[in-house]
XYZ file of C-alpha atoms in Angstrom:
155
model
C 0.435 -0.097 0.204
C 1.122 3.731 -1.152
C 1.262 6.782 1.721
C 0.956 9.793 0.651
C 2.680 12.596 1.532
C 3.006 16.012 1.300
C 6.357 18.788 1.257
C 5.782 22.340 1.920
C 8.477 25.044 1.849
C 7.754 27.733 3.816
C 8.537 31.041 4.062
C 11.934 32.256 5.941
C 10.252 33.137 8.697
C 7.965 30.447 9.047
C 10.144 28.019 9.133
C 12.087 29.967 11.711
C 9.060 30.515 14.077
C 7.299 27.374 13.436
C 10.529 24.603 13.565
C 10.180 23.439 17.672
C 6.642 24.006 17.317
C 5.892 21.502 14.914
C 2.204 20.273 15.944
C 0.786 23.784 15.966
C 2.548 23.360 12.018
C 0.737 20.327 10.672
C -2.726 20.984 12.264
C -3.052 23.921 10.157
C -1.841 23.044 6.962
C -4.203 19.358 8.034
C -7.027 21.974 8.251
C -6.123 23.493 5.228
C -6.018 19.561 3.298
C -9.085 18.826 4.630
C -11.073 22.288 3.725
C -8.895 24.662 0.791
C -12.317 26.195 -0.051
C -12.130 28.414 2.891
C -10.535 32.194 2.275
C -8.825 32.453 5.778
C -7.100 29.340 5.027
C -5.941 29.472 1.620
C -5.387 33.636 2.069
C -2.829 32.255 5.011
C -1.650 29.415 2.697
C -0.597 30.974 0.454
C 1.299 32.963 2.342
C 2.758 31.168 4.656
C 4.365 28.862 1.208
C 6.404 29.216 -1.518
C 6.240 28.163 -4.922
C 8.078 25.094 -6.148
C 10.185 26.318 -8.747
C 9.142 23.031 -11.345
C 12.381 23.566 -13.247
C 14.095 23.957 -11.176
C 13.195 21.302 -9.392
C 13.404 19.019 -11.702
C 17.042 19.836 -13.360
C 17.669 18.485 -9.485
C 16.470 14.917 -10.387
C 17.697 14.948 -13.833
C 21.085 16.371 -11.962
C 20.981 13.555 -9.235
C 20.435 10.717 -11.434
C 24.263 10.956 -12.862
C 25.375 11.260 -9.754
C 23.363 8.594 -7.710
C 22.706 6.003 -9.670
C 18.360 6.594 -9.407
C 16.382 6.705 -12.895
C 14.292 9.482 -13.519
C 11.307 9.470 -15.739
C 8.945 12.914 -16.178
C 5.986 12.571 -17.996
C 4.810 16.230 -19.259
C 6.131 17.877 -16.484
C 3.129 16.244 -14.472
C 3.890 13.440 -13.057
C 7.065 12.917 -11.923
C 8.767 8.954 -10.969
C 12.108 8.096 -8.967
C 13.388 4.326 -9.297
C 16.638 3.381 -6.794
C 17.223 -0.047 -7.481
C 13.410 -1.942 -6.691
C 11.897 1.631 -4.806
C 9.422 3.982 -6.715
C 8.039 6.964 -5.732
C 5.168 8.959 -8.184
C 4.882 12.893 -7.115
C 3.963 15.686 -8.544
C 4.882 19.044 -8.002
C 2.290 21.726 -7.319
C 2.590 25.313 -7.451
C 2.785 25.273 -3.224
C 3.245 21.933 -2.519
C 4.951 18.747 -3.728
C 2.415 15.594 -3.739
C 4.563 11.606 -3.403
C 3.714 8.687 -2.682
C 5.686 5.845 -1.508
C 5.483 2.707 0.469
C 7.012 4.114 3.502
C 9.483 7.274 4.701
C 12.562 4.868 4.667
C 11.850 4.830 0.465
C 11.884 8.490 0.956
C 14.486 8.716 2.791
C 16.151 6.387 0.730
C 15.106 7.808 -3.013
C 13.816 11.534 -2.474
C 15.377 12.811 0.466
C 18.213 13.593 -0.475
C 17.607 15.193 -3.621
C 15.111 18.008 -1.781
C 17.354 18.260 0.803
C 19.512 20.009 -1.894
C 16.970 21.943 -3.530
C 16.004 23.402 0.423
C 17.719 22.388 3.989
C 14.326 22.893 6.150
C 10.523 22.401 4.212
C 8.182 20.027 6.215
C 6.551 16.943 4.930
C 3.232 15.101 6.605
C 1.543 12.443 5.865
C -2.392 13.721 6.390
C -3.696 9.654 7.267
C -1.422 8.631 9.621
C 0.098 11.680 11.133
C 3.463 11.768 10.772
C 5.053 14.783 10.261
C 8.264 16.471 10.388
C 10.981 19.192 9.149
C 13.457 17.833 6.650
C 16.567 18.402 7.929
C 20.229 18.738 6.616
C 22.154 16.265 7.346
C 26.065 17.273 8.613
C 28.870 15.638 7.341
C 32.030 15.169 9.267
C 33.360 17.769 7.220
C 31.866 20.543 8.037
C 33.361 20.345 11.514
C 37.425 21.461 11.599
C 39.987 18.154 12.721
C 41.323 20.539 15.840
C 38.174 19.622 17.059
C 37.417 17.792 20.294
C 34.769 16.320 22.437
C 35.809 15.553 26.163
C 33.836 13.673 28.114
C 34.021 15.279 32.142
C 33.042 12.563 34.834
């Protein structure tokens, strides 16, 4: 069974404000997804979210395919299939959200999320059915720390 996940890109002030209050952000997004016709929710949603540049993201997928051995198939700029080994993710890039389907978040972490981290380090992801949500945060590599830095343990 495939799960539906939605990725949101928030304006910088809202990312900072709600990074540690993701439950509040999730409740708002869930309410918006349930009732998109409600004008007040629609205006707030448009105010806090950024538009995903479809061309830039597709180019990033295409660049990523050569580096990390993934297959990307774009169906007339609407549907995108990403395959790595035996795992597949189908996604659609909408104006203010990316909707994707996959069997688990482990598959998303293996196939899709590393690509999205290269696009932007802080995106919000949610599964409205299972109430799973959180930030796609960057993974720090050990290269970011100087070799002279030492961690001491005090007993």
